XYZ file of N, CA and C in Angstrom:
696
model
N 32.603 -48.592 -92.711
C 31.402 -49.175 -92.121
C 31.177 -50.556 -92.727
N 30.610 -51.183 -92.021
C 29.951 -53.042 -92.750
C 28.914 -52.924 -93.814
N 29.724 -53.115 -94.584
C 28.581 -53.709 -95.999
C 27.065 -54.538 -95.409
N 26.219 -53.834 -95.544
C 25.138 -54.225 -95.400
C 24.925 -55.285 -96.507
N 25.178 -55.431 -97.991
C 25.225 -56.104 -98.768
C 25.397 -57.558 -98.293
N 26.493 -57.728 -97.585
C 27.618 -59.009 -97.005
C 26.628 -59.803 -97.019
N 25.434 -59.616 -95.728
C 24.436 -60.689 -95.254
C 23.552 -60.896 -96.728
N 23.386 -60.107 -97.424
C 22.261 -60.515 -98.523
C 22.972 -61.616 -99.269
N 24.490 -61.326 -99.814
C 25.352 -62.078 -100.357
C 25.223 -63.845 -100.050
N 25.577 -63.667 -98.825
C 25.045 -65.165 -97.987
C 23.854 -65.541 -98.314
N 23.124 -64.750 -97.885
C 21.600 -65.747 -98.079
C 21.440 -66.089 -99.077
N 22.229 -65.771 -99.871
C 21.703 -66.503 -101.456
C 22.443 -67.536 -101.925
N 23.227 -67.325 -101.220
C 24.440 -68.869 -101.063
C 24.058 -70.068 -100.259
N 23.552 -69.620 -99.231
C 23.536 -70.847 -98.111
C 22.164 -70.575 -97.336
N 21.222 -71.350 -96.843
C 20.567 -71.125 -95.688
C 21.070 -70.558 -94.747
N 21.482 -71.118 -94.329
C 22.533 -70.632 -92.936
C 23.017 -69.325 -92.859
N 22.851 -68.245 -94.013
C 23.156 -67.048 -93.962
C 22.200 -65.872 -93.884
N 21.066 -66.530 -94.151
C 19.806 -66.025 -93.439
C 20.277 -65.221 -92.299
N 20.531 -66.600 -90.841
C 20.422 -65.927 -89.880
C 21.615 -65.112 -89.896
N 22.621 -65.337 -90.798
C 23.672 -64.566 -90.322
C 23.678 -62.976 -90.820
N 22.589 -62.940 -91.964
C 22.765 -61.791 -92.517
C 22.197 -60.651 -91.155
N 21.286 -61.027 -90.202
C 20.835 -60.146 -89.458
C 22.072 -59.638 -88.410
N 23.355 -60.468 -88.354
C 24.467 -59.496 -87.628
C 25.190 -58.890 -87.892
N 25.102 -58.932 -89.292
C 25.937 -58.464 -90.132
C 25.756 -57.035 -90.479
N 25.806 -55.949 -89.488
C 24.995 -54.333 -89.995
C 26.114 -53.468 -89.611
N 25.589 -52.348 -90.103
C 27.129 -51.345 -89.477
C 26.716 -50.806 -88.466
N 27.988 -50.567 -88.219
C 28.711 -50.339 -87.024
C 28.712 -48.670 -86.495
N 28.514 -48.226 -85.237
C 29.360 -47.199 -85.271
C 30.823 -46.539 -85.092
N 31.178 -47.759 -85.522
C 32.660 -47.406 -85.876
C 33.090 -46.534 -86.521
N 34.283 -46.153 -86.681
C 34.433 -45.474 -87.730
C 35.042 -46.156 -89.431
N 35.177 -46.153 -90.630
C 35.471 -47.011 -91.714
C 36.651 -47.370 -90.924
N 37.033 -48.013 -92.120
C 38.523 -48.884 -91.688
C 39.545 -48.232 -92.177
N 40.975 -47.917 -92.155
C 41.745 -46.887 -93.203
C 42.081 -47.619 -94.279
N 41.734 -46.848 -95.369
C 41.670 -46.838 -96.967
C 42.523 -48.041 -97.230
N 42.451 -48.883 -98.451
C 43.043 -50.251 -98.609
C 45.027 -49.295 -99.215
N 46.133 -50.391 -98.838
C 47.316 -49.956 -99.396
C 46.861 -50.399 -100.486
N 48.407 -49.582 -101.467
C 48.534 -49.478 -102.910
C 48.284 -51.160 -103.334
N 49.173 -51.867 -102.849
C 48.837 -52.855 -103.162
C 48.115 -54.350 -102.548
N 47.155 -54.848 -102.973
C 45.938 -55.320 -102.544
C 46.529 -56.569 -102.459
N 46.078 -57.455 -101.060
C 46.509 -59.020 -100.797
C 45.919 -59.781 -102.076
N 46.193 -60.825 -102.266
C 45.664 -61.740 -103.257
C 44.909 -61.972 -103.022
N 44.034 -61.849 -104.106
C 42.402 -62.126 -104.384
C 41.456 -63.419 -104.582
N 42.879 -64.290 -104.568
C 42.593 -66.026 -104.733
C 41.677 -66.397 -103.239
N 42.189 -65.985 -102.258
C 41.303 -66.518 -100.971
C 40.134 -65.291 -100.716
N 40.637 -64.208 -101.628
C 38.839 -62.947 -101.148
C 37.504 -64.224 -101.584
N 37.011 -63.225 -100.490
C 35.613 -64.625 -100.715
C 34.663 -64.173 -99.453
N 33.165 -64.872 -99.658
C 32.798 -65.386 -98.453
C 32.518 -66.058 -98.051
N 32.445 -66.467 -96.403
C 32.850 -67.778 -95.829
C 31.851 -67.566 -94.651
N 31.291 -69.145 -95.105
C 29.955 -68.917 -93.352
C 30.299 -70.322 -92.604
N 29.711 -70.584 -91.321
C 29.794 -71.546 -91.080
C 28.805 -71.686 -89.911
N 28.296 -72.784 -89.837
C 26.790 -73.088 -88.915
C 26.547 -74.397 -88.254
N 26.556 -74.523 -87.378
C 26.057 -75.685 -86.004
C 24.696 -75.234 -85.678
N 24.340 -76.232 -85.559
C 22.857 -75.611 -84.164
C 22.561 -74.583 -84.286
N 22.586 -73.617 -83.552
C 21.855 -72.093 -83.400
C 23.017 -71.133 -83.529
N 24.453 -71.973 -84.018
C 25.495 -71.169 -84.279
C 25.681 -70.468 -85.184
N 25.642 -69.203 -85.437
C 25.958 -68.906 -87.515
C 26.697 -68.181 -87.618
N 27.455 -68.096 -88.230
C 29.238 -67.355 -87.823
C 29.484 -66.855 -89.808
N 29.953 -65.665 -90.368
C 30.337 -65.275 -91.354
C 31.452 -64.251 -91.768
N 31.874 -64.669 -92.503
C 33.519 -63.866 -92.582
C 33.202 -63.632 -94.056
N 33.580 -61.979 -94.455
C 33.988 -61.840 -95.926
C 35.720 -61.356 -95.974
N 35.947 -61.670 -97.028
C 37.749 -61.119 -97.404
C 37.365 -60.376 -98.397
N 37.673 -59.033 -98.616
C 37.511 -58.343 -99.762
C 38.484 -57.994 -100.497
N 38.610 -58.033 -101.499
C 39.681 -58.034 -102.781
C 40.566 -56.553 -102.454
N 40.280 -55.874 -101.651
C 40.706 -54.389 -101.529
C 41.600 -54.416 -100.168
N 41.441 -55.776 -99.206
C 42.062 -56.037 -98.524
C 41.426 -55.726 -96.931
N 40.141 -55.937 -97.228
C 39.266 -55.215 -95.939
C 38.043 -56.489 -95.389
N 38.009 -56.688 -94.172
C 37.381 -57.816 -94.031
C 36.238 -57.455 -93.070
N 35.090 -58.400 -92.589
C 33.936 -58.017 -91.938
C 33.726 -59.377 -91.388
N 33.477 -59.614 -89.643
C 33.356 -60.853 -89.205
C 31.833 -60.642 -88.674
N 31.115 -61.474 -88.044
C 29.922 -61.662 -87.730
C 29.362 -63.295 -86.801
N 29.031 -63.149 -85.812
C 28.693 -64.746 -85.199
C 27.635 -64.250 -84.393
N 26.521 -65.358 -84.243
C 25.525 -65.252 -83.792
C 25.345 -66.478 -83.036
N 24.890 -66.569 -81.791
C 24.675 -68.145 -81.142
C 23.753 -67.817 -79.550
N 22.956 -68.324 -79.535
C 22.233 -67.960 -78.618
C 21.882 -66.084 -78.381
N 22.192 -65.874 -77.376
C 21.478 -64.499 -77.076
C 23.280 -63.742 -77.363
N 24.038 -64.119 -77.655
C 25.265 -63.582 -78.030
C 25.527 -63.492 -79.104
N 25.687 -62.325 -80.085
C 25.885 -61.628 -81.305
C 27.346 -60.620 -81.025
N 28.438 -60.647 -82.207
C 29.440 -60.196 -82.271
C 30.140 -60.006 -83.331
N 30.648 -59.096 -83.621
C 31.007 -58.336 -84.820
C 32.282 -58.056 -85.322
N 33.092 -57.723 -86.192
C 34.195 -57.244 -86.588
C 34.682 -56.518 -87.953
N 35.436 -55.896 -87.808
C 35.874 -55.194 -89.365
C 37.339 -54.800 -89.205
N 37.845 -54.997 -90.318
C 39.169 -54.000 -90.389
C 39.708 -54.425 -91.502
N 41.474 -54.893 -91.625
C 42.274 -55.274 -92.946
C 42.559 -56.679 -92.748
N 43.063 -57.387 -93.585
C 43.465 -58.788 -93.621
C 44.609 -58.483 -95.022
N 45.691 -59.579 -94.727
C 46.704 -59.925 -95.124
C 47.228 -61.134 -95.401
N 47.480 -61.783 -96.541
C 47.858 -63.166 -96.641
C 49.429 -63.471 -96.931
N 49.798 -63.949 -95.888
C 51.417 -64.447 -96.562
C 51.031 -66.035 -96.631
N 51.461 -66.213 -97.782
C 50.940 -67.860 -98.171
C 49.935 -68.311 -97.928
N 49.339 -69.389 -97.345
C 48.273 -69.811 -96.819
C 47.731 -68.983 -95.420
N 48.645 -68.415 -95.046
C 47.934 -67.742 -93.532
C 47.134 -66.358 -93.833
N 46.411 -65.957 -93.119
C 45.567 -64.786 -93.086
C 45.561 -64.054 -91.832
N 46.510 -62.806 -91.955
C 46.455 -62.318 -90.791
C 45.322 -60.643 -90.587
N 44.623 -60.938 -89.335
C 43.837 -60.444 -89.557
C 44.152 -58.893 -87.975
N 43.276 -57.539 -89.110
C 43.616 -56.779 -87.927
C 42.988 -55.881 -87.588
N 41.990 -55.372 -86.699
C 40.801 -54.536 -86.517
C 40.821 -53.200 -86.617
N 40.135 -52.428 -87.130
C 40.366 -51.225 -87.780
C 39.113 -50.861 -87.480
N 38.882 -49.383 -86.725
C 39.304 -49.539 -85.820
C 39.824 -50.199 -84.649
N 40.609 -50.169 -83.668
C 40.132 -51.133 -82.541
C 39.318 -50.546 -81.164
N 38.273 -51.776 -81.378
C 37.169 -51.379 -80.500
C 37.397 -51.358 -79.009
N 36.693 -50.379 -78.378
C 36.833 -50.223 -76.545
C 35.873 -51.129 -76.324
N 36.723 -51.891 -75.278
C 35.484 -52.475 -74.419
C 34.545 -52.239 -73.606
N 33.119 -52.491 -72.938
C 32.242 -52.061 -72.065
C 33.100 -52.323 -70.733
N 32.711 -51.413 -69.764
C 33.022 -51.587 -68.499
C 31.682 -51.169 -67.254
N 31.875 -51.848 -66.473
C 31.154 -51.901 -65.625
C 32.084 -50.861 -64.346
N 31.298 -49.501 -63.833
C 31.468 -48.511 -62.833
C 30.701 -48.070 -62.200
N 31.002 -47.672 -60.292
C 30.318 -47.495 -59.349
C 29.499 -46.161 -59.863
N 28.365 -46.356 -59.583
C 27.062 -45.284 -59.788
C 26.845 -44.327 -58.886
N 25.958 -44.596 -57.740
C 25.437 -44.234 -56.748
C 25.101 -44.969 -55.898
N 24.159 -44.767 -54.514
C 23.593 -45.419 -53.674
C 22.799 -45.001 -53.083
N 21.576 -45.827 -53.670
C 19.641 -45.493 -53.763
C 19.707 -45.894 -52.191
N 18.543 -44.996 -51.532
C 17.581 -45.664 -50.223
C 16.511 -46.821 -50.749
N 16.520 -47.579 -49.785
C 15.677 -48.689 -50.020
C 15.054 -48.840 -48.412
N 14.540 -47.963 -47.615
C 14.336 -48.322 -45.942
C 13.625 -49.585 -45.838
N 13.545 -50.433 -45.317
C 13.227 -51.472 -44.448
C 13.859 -52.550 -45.557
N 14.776 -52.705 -46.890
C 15.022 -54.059 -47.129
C 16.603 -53.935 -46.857
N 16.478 -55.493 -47.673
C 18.367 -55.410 -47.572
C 18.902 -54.904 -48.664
N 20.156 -55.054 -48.134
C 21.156 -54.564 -49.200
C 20.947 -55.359 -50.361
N 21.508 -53.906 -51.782
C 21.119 -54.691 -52.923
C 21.871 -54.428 -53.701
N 22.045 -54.591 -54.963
C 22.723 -54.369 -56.115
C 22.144 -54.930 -57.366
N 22.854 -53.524 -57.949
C 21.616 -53.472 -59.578
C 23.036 -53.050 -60.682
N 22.496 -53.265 -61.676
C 23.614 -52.974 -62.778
C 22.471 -52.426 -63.710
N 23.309 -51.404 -64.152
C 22.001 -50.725 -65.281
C 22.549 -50.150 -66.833
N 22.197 -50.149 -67.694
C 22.445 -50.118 -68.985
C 22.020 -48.213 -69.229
N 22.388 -47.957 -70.242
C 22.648 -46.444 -70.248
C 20.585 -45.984 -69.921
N 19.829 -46.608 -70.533
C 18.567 -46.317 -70.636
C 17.939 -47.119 -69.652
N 18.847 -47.164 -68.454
C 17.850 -46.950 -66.579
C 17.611 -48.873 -66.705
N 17.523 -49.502 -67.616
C 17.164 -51.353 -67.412
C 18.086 -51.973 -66.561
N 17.766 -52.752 -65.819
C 18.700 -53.920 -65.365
C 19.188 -54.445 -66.409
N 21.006 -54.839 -65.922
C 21.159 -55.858 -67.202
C 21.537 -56.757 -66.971
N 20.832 -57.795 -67.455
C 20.900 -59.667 -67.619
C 21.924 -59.912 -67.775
N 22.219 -61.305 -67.436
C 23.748 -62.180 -67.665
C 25.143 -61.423 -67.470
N 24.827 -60.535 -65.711
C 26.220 -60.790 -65.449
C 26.402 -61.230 -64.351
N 27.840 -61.586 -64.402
C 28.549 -62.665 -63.476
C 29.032 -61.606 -62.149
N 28.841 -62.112 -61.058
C 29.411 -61.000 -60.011
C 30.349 -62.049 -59.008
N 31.736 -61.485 -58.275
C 31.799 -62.374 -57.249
C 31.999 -61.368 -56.006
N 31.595 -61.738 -54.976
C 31.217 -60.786 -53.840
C 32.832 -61.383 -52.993
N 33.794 -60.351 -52.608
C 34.651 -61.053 -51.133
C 34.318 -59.793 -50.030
N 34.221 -60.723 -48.682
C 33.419 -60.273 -47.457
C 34.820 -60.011 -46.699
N 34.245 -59.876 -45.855
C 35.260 -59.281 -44.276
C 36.244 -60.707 -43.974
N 35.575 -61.733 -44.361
C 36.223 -64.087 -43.499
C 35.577 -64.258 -44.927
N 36.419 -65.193 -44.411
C 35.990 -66.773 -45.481
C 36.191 -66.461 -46.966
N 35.611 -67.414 -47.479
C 35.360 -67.634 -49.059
C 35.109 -66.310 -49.865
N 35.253 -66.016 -51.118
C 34.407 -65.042 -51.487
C 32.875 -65.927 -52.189
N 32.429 -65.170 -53.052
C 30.774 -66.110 -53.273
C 30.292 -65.330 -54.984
N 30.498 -66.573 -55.614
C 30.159 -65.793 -57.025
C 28.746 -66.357 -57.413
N 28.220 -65.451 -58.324
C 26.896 -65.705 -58.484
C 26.379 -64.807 -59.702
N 25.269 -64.628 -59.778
C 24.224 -64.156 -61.316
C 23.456 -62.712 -61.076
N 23.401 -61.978 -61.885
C 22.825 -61.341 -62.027
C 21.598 -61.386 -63.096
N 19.980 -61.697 -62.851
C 19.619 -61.939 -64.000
C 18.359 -61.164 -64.177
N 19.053 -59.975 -64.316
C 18.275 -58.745 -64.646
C 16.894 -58.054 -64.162
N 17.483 -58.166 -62.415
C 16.941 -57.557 -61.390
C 17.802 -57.550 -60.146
N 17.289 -56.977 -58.984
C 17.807 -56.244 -57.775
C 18.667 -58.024 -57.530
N 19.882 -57.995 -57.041
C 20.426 -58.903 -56.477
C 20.613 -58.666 -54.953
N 20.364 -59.623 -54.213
C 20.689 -60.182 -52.404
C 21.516 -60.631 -52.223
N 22.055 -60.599 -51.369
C 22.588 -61.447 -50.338
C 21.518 -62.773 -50.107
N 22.470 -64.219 -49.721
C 21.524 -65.274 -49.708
C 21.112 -65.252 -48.470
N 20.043 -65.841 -47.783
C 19.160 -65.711 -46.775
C 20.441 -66.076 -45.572
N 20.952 -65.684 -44.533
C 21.544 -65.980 -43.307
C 22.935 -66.049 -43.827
N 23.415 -64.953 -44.704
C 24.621 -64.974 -44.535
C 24.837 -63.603 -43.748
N 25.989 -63.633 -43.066
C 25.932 -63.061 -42.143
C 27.074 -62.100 -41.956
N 28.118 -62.742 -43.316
C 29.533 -61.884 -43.538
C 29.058 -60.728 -43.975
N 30.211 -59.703 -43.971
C 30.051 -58.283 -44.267
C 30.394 -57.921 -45.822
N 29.698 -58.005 -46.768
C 30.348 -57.996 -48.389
C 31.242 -56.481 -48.431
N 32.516 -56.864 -48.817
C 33.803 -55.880 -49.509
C 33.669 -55.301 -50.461
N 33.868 -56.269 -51.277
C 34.458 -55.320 -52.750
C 33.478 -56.747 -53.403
N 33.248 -56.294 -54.683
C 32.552 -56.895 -56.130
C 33.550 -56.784 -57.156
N 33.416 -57.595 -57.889
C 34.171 -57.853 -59.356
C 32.816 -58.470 -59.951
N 32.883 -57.849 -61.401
C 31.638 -57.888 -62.368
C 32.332 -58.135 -63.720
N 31.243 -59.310 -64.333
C 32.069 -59.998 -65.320
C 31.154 -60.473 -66.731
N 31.378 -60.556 -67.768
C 30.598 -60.846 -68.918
C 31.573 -61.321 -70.071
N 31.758 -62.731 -69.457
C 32.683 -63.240 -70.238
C 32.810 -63.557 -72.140
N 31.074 -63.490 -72.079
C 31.059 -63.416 -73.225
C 31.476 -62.363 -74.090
N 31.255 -61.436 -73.738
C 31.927 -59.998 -74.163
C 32.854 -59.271 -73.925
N 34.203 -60.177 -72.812
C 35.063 -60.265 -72.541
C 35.602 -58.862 -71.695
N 34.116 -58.540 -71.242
C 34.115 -57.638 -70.140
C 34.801 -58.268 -68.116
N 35.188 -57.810 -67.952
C 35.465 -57.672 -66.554
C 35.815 -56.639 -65.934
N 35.108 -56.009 -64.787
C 35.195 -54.773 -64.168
C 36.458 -54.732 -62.895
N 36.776 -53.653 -62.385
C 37.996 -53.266 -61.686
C 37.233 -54.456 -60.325
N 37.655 -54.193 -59.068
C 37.393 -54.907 -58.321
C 36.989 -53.745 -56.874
N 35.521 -53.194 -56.991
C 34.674 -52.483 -56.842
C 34.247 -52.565 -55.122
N 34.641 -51.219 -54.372
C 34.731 -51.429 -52.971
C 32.817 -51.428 -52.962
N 32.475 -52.057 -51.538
C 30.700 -51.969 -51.478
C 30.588 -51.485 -49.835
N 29.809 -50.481 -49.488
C 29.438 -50.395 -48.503
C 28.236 -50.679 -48.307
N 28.212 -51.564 -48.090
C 26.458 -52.814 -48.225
C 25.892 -52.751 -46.564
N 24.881 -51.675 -46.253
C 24.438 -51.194 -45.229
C 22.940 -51.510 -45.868
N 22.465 -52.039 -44.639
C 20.923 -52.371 -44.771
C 19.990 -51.045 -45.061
N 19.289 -51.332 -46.209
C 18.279 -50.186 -46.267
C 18.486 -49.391 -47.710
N 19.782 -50.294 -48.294
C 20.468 -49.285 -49.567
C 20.706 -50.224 -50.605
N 20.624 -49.908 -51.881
C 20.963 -50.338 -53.491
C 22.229 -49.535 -53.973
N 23.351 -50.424 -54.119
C 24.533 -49.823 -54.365
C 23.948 -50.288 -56.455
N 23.945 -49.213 -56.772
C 24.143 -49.339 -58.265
C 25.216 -49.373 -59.120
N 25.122 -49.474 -60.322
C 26.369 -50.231 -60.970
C 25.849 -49.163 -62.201
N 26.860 -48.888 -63.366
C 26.407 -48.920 -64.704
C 27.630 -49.216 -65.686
N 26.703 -49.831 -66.710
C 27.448 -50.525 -67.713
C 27.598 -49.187 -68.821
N 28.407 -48.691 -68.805
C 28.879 -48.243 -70.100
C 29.215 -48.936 -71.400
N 28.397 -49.017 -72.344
C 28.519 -50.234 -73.489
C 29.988 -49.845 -74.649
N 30.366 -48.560 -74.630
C 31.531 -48.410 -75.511
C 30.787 -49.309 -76.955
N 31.999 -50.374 -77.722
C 31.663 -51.292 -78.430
C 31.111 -52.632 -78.209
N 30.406 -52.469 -77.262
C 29.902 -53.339 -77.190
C 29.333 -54.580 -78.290
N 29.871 -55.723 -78.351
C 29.825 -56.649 -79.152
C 30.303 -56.832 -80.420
N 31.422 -55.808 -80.440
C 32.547 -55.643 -81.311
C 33.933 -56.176 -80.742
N 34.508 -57.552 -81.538
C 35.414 -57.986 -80.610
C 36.707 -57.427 -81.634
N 37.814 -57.452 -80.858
C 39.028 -57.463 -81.339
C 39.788 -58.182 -82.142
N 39.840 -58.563 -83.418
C 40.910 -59.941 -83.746
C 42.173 -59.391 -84.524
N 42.380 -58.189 -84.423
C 44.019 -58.295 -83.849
C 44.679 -59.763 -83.581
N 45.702 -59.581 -84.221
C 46.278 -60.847 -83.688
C 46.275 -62.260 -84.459
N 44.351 -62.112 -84.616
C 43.962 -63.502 -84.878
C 44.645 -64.029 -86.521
N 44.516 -65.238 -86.543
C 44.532 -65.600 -87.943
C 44.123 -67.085 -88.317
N 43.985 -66.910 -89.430
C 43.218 -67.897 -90.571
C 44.004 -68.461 -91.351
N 43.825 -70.027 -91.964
C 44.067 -70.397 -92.663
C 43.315 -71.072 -94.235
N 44.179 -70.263 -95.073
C 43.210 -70.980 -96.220
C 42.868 -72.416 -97.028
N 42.758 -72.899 -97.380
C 42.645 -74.728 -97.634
C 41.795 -74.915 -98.682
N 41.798 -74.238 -100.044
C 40.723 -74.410 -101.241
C 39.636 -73.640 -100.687
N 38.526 -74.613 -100.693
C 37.304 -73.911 -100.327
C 36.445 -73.344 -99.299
N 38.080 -74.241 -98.669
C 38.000 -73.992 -96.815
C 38.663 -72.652 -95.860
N 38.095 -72.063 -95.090
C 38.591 -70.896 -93.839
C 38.702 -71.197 -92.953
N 39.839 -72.281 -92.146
C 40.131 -72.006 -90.650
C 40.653 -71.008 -89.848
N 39.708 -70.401 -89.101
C 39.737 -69.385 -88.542
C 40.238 -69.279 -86.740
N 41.731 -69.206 -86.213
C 41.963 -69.401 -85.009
C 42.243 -68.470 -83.701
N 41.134 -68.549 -82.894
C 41.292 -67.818 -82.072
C 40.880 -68.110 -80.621
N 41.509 -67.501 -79.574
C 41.953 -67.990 -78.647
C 41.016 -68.589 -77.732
N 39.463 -68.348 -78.120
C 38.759 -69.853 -77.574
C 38.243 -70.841 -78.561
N 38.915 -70.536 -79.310
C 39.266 -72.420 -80.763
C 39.402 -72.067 -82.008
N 38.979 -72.915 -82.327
C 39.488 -72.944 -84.065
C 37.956 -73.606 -84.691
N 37.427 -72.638 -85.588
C 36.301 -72.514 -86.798
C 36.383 -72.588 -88.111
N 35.870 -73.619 -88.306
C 36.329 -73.775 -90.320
C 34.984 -73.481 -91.048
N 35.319 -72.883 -91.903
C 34.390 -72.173 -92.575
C 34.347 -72.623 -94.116
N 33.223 -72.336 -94.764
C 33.588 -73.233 -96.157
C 33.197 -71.553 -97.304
N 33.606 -71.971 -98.065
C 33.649 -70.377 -99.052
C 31.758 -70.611 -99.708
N 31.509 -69.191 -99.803
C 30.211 -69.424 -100.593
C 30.133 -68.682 -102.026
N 31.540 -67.907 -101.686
C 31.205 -66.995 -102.749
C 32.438 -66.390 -102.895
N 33.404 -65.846 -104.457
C 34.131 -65.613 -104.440
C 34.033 -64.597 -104.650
């Protein structure tokens, strides 16, 4: 599980770890498996924050060979844990568990008599849920992408195509759903639900870091984050 400790650690290092200590909580994951016999070098264990604007991002390396990620930036919060490994300057990093992603799947289909067709996406406890991306393809033409922002979605006034299938998307959480047939008949709410799995637990498998003294560049596949150590 995530050291609840981690975030206190920060805040006493940096401002900036304030906000980070609040993403920093456990998980329901399960722990990570037990550190091997022998432990990566302890020269780069440390922790490492780093902060823009409303960005606050924190990484610990633990001497036992077990690491905990954390970023916060706008209404998007995201998490990580598992082992890390250093051959020379690189840090390869690898999630322990690895987390399932949320998916978005066909529900049901509510009466609604006298409106139009609609569509709702709903979170396990019955809410609409905000900020997702949908793209509608019809019977002709174009398909038509658009927002969901956490209520009943329409059709725009005088369109007149017959909507197909939906694809549902949350890029931030690197969700995207199958590509979802609709029988969009006037009078009915085709519902959606989000199954959250790990939700806001990302994967970094794969990823890796480089160390530089006091510095953590951290690279992954939408950029590269340098981080400065606060604490060894």
């Amino acid at each position: 599980m995530l050291n609840p400790g981690f975030g206190h650690a920060m805040r006493g290092a940096c401002a900036a770890a304030a906000a980070f200590s609040a993403i920093v909580q456990p998980t329901p994951l399960q722990d990570a498996p037990k550190p091997p016999d022998l432990a990566p070098p302890a020269s780069v264990a440390g922790d490492y924050v780093h902060s823009e604007m409303e960005l606050v991002a924190g990484i610990r390396l633990s001497p036992d060979g077990s690491f905990e990620y954390g970023l916060t930036v706008g209404a998007l919060d995201e998490r990580a844990q598992g082992r890390w490994k250093a051959v020379g300057s690189r840090i390869d990093l690898i999630s322990a568990p690895r987390p399932v992603a949320p998916v978005i799947t066909a529900e049901r289909v509510d009466a609604a008599p006298g409106k139009p067709f609609a569509i709702r996406v709903l979170a396990p406890n019955g809410r609409d849920v905000p900020g997702v991306d949908l793209r509608i393809e019809f019977d002709r033409g174009e398909p038509l992408e658009s927002y969901l922002a956490g209520e009943l979605w329409s059709l725009p006034t005088g369109e007149q195509r017959v909507p197909r299938f939906v694809t549902f998307s949350m890029p931030s959480y690197r969700l995207r759903s199958e590509r979802l047939p609709l029988d969009a008949r006037v009078g009915t709410i085709a519902i959606f639900a989000l199954t959250p799995n790990d939700f806001g637990v990302v994967d970094l498998t794969g990823v890796h870091a480089e160390a530089d003294g006091e510095r953590l560049t951290l690279h992954r596949p939408e950029g590269t984050m340098q981080f400065k150590r606060v604490r060894r």
